[in-house]
Coordinates of C-alpha atoms in Angstrom, one line a residue:
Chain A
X1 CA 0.0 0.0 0.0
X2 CA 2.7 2.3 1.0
X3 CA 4.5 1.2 -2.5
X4 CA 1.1 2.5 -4.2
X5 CA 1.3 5.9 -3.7
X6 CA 5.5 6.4 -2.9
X7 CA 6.0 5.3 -6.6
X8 CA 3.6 8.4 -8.7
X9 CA 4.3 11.0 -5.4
X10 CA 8.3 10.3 -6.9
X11 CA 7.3 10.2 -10.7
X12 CA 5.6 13.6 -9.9
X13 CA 8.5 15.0 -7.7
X14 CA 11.6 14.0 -10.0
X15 CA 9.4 15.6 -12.8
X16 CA 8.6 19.0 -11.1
X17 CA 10.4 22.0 -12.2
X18 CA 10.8 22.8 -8.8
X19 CA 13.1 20.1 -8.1
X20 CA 16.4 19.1 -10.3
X21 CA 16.7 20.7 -13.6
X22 CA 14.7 20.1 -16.4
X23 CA 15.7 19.6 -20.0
X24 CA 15.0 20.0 -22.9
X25 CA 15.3 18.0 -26.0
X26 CA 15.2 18.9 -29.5
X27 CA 16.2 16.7 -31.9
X28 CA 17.2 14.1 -30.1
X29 CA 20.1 16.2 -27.7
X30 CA 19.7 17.7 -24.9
X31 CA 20.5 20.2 -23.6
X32 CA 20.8 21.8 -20.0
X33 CA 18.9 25.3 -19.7
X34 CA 21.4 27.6 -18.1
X35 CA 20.8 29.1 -14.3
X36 CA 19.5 32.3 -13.7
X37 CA 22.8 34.5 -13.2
X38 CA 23.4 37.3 -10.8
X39 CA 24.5 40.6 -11.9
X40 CA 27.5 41.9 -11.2
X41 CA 27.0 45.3 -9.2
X42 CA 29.1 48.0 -10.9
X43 CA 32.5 48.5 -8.7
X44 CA 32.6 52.2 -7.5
X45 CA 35.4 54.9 -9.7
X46 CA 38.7 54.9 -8.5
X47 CA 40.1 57.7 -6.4
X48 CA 42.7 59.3 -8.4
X49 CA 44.9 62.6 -8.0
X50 CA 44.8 65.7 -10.2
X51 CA 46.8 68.6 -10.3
X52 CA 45.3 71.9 -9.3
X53 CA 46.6 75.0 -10.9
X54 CA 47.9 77.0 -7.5
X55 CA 50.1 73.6 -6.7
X56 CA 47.5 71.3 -4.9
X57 CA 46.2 67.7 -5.8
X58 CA 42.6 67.5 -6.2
X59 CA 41.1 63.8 -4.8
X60 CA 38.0 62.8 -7.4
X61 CA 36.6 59.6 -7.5
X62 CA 34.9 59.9 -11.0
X63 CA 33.4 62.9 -11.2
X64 CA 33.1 63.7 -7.8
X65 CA 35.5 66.0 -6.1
X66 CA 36.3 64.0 -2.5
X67 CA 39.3 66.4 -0.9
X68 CA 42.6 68.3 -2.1
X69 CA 45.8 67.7 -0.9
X70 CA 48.4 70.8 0.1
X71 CA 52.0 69.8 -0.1
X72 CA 53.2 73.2 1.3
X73 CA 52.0 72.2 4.7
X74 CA 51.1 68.9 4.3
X75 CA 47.0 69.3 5.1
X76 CA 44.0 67.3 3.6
X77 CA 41.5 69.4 2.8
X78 CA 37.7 67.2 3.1
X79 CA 34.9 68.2 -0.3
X80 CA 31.9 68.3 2.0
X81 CA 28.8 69.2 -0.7
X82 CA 31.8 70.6 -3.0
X83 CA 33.1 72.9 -0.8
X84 CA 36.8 71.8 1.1
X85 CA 37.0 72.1 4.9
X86 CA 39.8 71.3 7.2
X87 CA 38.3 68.2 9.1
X88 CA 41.7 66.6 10.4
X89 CA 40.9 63.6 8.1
X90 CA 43.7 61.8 6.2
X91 CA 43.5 61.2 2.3
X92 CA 41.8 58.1 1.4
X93 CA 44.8 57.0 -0.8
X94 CA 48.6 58.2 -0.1
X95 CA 49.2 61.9 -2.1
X96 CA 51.3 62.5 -4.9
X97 CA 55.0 62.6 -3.4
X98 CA 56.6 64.7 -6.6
X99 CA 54.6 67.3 -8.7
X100 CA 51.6 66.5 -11.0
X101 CA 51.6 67.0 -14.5
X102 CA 49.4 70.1 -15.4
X103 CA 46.9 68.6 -17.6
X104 CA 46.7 69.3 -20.9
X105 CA 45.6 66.5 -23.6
X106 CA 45.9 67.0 -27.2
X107 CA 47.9 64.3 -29.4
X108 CA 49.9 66.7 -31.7
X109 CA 50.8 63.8 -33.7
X110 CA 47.4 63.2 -35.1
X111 CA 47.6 66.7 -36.1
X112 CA 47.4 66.8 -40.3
X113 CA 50.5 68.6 -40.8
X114 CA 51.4 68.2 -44.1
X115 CA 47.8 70.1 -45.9
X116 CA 45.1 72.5 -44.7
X117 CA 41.9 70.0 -43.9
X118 CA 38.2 70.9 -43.5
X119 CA 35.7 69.2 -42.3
X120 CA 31.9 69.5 -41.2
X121 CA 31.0 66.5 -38.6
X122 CA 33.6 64.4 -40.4
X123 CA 33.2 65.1 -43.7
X124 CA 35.2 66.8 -46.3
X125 CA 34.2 70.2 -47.1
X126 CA 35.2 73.4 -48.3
X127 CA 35.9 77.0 -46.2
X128 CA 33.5 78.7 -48.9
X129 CA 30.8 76.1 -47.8
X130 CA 31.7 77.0 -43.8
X131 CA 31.6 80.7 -44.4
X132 CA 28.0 80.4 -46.1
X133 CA 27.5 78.0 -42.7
X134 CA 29.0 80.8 -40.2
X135 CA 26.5 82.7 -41.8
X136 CA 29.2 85.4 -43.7
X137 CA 29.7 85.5 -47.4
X138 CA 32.9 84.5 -48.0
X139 CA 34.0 87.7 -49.7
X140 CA 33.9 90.1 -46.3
X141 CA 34.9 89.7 -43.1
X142 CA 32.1 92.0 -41.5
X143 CA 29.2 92.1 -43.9
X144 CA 26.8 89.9 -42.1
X145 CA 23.9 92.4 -42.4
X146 CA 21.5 91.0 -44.0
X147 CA 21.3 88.9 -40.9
X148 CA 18.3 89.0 -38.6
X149 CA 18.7 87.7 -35.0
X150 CA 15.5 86.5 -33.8
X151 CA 15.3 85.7 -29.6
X152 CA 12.0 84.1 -28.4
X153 CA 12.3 84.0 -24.5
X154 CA 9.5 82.1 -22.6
X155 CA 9.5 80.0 -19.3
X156 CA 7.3 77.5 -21.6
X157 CA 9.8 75.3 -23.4
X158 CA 7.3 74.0 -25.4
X159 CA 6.2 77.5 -26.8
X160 CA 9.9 78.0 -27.5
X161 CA 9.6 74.9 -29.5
X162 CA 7.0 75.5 -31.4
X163 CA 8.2 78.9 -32.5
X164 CA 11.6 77.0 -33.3
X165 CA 10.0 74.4 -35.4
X166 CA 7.8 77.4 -37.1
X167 CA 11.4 78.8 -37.8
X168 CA 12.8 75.7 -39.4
X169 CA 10.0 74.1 -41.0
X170 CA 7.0 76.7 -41.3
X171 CA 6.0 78.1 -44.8
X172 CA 5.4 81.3 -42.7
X173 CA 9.6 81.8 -42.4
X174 CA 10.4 80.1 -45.4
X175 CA 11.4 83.5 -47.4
X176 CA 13.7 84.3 -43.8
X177 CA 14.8 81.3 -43.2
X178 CA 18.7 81.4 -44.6
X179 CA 18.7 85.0 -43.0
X180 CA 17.8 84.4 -40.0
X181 CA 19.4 83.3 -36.6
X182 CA 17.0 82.0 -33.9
X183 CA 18.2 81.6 -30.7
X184 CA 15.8 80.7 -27.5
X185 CA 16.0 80.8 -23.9
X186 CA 13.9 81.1 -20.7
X187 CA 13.5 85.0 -19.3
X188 CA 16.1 84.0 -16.7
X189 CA 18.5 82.1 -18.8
X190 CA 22.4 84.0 -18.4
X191 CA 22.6 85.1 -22.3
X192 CA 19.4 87.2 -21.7
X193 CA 21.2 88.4 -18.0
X194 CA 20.9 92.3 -17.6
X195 CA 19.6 92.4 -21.1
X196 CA 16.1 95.5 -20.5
X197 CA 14.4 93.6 -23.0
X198 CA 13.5 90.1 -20.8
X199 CA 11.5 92.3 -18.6
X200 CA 7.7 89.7 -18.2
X201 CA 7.7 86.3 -18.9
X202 CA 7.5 85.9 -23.3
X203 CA 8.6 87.7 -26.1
X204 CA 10.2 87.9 -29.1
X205 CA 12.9 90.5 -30.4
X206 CA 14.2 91.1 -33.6
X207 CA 17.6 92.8 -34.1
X208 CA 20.0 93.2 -36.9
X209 CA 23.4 91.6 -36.1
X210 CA 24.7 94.5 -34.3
X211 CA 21.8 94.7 -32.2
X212 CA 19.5 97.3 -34.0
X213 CA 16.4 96.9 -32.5
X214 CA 13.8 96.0 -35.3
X215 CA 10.8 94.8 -33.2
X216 CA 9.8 93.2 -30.1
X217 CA 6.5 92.2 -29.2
X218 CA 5.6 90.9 -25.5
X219 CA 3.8 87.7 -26.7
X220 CA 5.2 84.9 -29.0
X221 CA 2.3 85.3 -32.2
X222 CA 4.0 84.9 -35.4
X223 CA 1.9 87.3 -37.5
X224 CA 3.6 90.3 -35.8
X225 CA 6.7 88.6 -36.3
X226 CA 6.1 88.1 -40.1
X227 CA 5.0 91.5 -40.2
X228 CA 8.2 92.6 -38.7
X229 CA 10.4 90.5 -40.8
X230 CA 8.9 91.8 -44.0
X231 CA 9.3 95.2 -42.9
X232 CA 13.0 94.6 -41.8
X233 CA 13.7 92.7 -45.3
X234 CA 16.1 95.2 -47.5
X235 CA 14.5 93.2 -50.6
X236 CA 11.3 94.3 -49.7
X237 CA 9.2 96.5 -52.0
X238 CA 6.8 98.5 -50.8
X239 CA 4.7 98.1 -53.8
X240 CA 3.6 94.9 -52.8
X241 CA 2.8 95.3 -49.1
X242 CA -0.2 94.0 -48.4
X243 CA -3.2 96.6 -46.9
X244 CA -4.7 94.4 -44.4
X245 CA -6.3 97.3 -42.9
X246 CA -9.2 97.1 -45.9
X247 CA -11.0 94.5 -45.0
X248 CA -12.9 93.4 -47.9
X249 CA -10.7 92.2 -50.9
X250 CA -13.1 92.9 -53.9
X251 CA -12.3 96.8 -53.1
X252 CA -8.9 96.3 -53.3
X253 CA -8.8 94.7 -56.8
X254 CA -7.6 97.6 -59.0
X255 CA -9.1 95.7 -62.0
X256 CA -12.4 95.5 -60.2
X257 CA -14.1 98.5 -62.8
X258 CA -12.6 96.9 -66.0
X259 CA -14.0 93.2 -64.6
X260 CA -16.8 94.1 -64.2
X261 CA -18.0 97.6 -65.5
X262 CA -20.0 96.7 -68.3
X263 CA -21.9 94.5 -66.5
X264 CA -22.5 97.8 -64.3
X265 CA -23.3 99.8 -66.8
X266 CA -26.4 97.0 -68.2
X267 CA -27.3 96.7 -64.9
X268 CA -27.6 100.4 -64.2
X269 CA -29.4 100.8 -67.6
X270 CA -32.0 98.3 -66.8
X271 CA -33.0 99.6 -63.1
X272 CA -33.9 103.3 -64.9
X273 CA -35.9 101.5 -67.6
X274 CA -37.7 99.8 -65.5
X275 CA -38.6 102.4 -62.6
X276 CA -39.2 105.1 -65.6
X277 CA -42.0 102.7 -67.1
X278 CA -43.2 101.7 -63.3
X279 CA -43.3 105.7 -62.5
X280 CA -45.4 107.0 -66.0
X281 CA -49.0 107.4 -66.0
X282 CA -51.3 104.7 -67.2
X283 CA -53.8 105.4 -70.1
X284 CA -57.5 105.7 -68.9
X285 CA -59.8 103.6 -70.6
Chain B
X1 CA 68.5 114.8 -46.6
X2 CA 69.7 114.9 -42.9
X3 CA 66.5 115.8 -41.0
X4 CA 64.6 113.3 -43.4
X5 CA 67.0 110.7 -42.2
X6 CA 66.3 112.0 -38.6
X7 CA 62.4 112.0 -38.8
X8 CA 62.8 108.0 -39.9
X9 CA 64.9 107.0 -37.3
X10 CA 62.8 109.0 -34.4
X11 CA 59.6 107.8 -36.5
X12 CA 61.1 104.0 -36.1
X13 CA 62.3 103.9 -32.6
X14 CA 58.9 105.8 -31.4
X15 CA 57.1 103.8 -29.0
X16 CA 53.8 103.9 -31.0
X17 CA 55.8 102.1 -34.1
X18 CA 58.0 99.8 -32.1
X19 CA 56.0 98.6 -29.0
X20 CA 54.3 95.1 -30.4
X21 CA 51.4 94.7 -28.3
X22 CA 52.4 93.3 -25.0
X23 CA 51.1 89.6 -24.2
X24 CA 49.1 89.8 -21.0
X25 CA 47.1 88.1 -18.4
X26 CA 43.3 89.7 -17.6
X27 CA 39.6 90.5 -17.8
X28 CA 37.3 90.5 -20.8
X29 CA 38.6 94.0 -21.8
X30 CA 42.6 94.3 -22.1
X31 CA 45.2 96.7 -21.4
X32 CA 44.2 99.2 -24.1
X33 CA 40.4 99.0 -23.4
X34 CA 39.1 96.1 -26.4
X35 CA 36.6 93.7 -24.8
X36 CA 36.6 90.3 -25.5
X37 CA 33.9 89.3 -28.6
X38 CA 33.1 86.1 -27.1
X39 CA 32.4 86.7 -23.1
X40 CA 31.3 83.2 -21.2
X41 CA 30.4 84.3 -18.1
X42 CA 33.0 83.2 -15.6
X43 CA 30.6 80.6 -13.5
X44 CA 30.9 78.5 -16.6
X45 CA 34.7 78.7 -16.9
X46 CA 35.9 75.0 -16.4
X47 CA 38.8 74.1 -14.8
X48 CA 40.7 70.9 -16.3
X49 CA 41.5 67.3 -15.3
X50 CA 42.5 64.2 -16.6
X51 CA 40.7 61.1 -18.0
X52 CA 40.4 57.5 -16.8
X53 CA 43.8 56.8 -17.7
X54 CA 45.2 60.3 -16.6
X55 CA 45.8 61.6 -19.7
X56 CA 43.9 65.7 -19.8
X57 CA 40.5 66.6 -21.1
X58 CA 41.2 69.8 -22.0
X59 CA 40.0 69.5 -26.0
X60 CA 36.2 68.3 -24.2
X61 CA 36.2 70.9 -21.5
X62 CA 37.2 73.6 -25.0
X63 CA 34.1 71.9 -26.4
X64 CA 32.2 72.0 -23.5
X65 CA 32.9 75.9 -22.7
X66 CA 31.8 76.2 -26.6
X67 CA 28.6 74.4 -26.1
X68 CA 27.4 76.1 -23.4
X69 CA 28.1 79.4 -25.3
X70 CA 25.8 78.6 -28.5
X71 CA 23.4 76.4 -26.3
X72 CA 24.9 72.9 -27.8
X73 CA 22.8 70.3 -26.1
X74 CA 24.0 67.7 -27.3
X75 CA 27.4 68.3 -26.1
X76 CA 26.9 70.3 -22.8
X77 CA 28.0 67.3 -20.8
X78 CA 30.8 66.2 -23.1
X79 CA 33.8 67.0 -20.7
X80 CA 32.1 64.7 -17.7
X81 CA 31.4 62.5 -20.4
X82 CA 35.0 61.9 -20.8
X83 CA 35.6 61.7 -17.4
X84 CA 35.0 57.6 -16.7
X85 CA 37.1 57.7 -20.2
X86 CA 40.3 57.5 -21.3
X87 CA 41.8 61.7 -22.3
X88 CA 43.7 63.0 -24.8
X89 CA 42.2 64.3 -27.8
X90 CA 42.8 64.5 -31.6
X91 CA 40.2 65.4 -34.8
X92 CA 39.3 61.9 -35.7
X93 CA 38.6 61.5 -31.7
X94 CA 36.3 64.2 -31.4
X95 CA 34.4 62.8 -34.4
X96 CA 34.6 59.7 -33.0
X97 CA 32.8 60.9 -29.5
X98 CA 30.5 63.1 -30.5
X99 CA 28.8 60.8 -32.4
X100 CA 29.1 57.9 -30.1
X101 CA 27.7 60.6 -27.4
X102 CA 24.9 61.6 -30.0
X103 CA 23.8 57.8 -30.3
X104 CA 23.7 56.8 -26.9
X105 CA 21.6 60.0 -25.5
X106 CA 19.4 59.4 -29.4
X107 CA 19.8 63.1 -30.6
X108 CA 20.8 64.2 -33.5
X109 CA 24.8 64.7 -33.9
X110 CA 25.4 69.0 -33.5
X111 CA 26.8 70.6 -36.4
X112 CA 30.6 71.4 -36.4
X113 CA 33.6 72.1 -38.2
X114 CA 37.4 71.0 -37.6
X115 CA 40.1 72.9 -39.5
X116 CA 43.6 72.1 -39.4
X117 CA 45.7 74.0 -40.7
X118 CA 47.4 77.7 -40.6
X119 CA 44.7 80.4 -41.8
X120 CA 44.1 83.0 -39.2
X121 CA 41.1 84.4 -41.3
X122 CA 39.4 81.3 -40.9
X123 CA 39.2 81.7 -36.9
X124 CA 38.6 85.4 -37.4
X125 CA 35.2 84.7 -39.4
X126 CA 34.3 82.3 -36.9
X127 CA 34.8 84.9 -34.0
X128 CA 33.4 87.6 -36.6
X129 CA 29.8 85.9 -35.9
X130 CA 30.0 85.2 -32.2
X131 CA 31.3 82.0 -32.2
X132 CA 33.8 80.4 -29.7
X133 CA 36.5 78.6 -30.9
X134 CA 38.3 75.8 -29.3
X135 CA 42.3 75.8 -30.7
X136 CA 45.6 74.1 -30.0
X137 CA 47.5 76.0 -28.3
X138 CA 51.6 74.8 -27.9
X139 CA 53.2 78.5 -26.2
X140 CA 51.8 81.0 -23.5
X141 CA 53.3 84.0 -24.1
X142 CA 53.2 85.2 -20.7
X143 CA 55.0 82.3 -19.2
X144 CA 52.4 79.8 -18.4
X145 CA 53.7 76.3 -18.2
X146 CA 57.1 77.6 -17.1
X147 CA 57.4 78.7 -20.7
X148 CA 57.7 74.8 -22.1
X149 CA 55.6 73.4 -25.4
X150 CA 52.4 71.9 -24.3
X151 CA 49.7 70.1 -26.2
X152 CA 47.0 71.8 -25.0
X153 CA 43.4 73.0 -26.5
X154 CA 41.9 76.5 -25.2
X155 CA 39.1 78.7 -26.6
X156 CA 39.7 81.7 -28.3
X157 CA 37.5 84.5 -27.4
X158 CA 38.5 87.3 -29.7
X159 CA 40.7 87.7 -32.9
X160 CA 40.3 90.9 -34.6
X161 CA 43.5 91.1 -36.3
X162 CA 45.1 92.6 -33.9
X163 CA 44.6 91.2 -30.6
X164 CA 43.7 87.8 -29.6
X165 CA 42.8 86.5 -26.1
X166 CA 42.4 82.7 -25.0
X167 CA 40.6 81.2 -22.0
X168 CA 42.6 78.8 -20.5
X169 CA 40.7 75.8 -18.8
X170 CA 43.9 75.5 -16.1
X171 CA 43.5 79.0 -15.8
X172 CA 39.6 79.4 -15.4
X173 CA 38.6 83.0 -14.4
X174 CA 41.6 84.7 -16.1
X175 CA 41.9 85.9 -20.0
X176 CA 45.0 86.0 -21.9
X177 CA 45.4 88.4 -24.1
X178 CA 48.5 88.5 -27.1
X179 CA 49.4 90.2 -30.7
X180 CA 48.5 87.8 -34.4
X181 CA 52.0 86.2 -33.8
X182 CA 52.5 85.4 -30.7
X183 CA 49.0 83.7 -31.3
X184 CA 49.7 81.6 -34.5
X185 CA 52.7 80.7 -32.6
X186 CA 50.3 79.3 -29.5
X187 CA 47.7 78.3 -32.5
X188 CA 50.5 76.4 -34.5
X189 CA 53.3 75.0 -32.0
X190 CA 55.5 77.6 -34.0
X191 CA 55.7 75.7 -37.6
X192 CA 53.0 73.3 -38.4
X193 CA 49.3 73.5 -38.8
X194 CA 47.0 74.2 -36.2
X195 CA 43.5 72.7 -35.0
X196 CA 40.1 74.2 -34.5
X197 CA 36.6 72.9 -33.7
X198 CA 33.8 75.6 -33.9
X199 CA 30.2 74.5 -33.6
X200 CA 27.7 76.1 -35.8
X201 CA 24.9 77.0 -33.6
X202 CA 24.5 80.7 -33.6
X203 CA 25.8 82.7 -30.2
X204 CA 23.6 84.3 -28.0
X205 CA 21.8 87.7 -29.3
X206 CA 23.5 90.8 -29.2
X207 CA 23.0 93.6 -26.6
X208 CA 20.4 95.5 -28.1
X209 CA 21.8 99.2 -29.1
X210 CA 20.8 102.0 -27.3
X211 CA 19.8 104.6 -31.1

């Protein structure tokens, strides 16, 4: 009776997944599924020394500053939140006993020496192709006037971004767009620092490259902008400023009596016949 | 014919004709009162350190000091990138990391230019338009690094033909300012061909003029 049950209850164990490993076969081998491994946790940046420029080693371990070493009297300073205090401590790892190398880093070697090279992310170009890209003609040093720079300041980055991608993709710029520099920045952001015009909290300001001020508006529509730009444009001719102030376009057409004038003049002919006739006497009888 | 003769020799030993303008260490505006073109406010001014294996970081903290100027983002944290790395830097290197950088954050590489060789001009344009300028730099002609050749990258922060200033990343804080020669002998290491790396992005908007 015991025998009964002892023989499936092993059957079942020995097969359970739980127990032993299982295999699998395909094809006739087997093969033993691997255990689960653990991950190696990352071992923490090694402390190493650094020269300082007034003589000192600076401690980092990556990028974290830990302390500074003084040979002149022989003190280890502590980094406590980035700032270095006297605490009594001793370094962490024995200082530098001569003079560190002041760190430089560039392999002189590798320099091309031999020809002038150019290139734009790795590729082979041309100076002409960088001036156009510095936004100069190549001819002149200083004539980058026909340069707008346009500054859209906001604390909402995604207005910002949507004026930027109006900029660079809009059919609104597209008759700006190789004049024009954008650059964008939060009210409080350091290039706008001390700068009168960041005063509230969006804008846009349009200035020549020398900082002629050609508009600025305290709100971030581009139809002001536009408006601004065309004005601004030396290629602009006047002659074909729209008058948006009209509001009704078929009074604008200039070609609006020769259109449709004779049709007028039938029309005008018509109304008199027919209030002269309406307006005459009727015969008696 | 003798006072002729007299005017040229005063004329050449006048201080005005013989007095090269004098290399030396300051602010954004020099000895004779020209401010710098490119000013990046000192907070940002990096001070330098070496790589994983030692060797210096000063061509990614050049770029970095650059990218911060003309709002890079893509490279902003390039010199603590390089920190876990190993230093030195060369032009196929920076190609090599910006790109490498560019994948693993999934943005789109920043636009840049390298130029190696000796064309002044070239750097002047570049400065011309507000851009900084990170450049080999082998001399100080104040007497930096005891006076020896280093291979070292700073950023130039004004060339106008006439004067041209560097900010040192040892030397954060501090401007150097020297003539067109003494620079293309910094630029150059005295015979060979320099290196540059200028990023595209346009610099921060000009002061707005008071007329």
């Amino acid at each position: 009776m015991r025998s009964f049950f002892a023989v499936p209850l092993c059957v079942v164990l020995i097969g359970s997944p739980t127990l032993g490993q299982r295999r699998t076969c395909q094809g006739g081998a087997c093969q033993q599924q691997t255990p689960p491994t653990v991950q190696p946790v990352a071992a923490p940046p090694a402390l190493a020394w650094f020269p300082a420029t007034d003589g000192t080693h600076l401690l980092y371990r990556g990028e974290s500053l830990v302390g500074q070493w003084r040979p002149v009297d022989m003190k280890y300073m502590t980094a406590v939140k980035g700032k270095l205090a006297d605490r009594g401590e001793r370094p962490p790892i024995d200082p530098p006993t001569a003079p560190l190398e002041t760190p430089t880093g560039v392999a002189w070697e590798r320099i091309e020496q031999a020809i002038e090279s150019v290139t734009r992310h790795g590729r082979p170009a041309t100076k002409e192709e960088i001036y156009e890209a510095f936004a100069l003609p190549a001819d002149s040093l200083r004539d980058d006037s026909k340069h707008f720079r346009l500054t859209i300041y906001s604390k909402d980055a995604a207005a910002r971004k949507k004026i930027r991608d109006e900029v660079a993709r809009g059919p609104a710029f597209e008759q700006w767009r190789p004049d024009l520099l954008l650059w964008d920045a939060p009210p409080d952001h350091w290039s706008l620092d001390g700068l009168l015009f960041t005063q509230g909290d969006e804008g846009a300001l349009l200035e020549t490259h020398d900082g002629r001020v050609l508009h600025h508006q305290p709100n971030l529509d581009v139809g002001p902008l536009i408006a601004a730009l065309r004005r601004a444009d030396p290629k602009r001719d006047p002659k074909n400023d729209p008058d948006l102030s009209k509001a009704d376009p078929v009074f604008i057409d200039a070609n609006f009596a020769k259109k449709y004038g004779p049709l007028l003049a039938l029309g005008g002919i018509g109304c008199v016949l027919f209030f002269s006739r309406r307006g005459s006497p009727r015969p008696k009888g | 014919m003798r006072f002729v003769g007299l005017l040229c020799v005063l004329a050449l030993t006048s201080p005005a004709w013989s007095q090269a303008k004098k290399a030396h260490v300051g602010g954004p505006v020099n000895s004779e009162g020209v401010e710098v073109q490119v000013e990046l406010p000192p907070k940002f001014h990096l001070k330098n350190r070496g790589g994983s294996d030692g060797a210096g970081l000063c061509v990614f903290a050049s770029l970095k000091h650059a990218s911060i100027w003309q709002q890079v983002e893509q490279t902003v944290n390039i010199f603590e990138y390089m920190f876990t790395r190993p230093g030195g830097g060369w032009p196929e290197k920076v190609d090599k990391v910006i790109e490498i950088m560019c994948k693993e954050k999934g943005v789109p590489v920043p636009d840049y230019v390298q130029y190696q060789g000796r064309d002044v001009d070239f750097l002047m344009k570049a400065l011309t338009t507000g851009r900084m300028v990170g450049v080999t730099y082998a001399y100080s002609p104040t007497g930096r690094y005891g006076g020896r050749k280093v291979a070292h990258m700073v950023n130039l922060v004004h060339a106008d033909g006439t004067w041209f200033a560097i900010l040192d990343n040892n030397f954060p804080g501090t401007i150097e300012w020297m003539d067109r020669a003494a620079f293309l002998r910094a630029w150059t290491g005295g015979g060979g061909n320099g290196w540059a790396v200028v990023f595209l992005n346009p610099s921060p908007p000009p002061v707005p003029r008071a007329d």
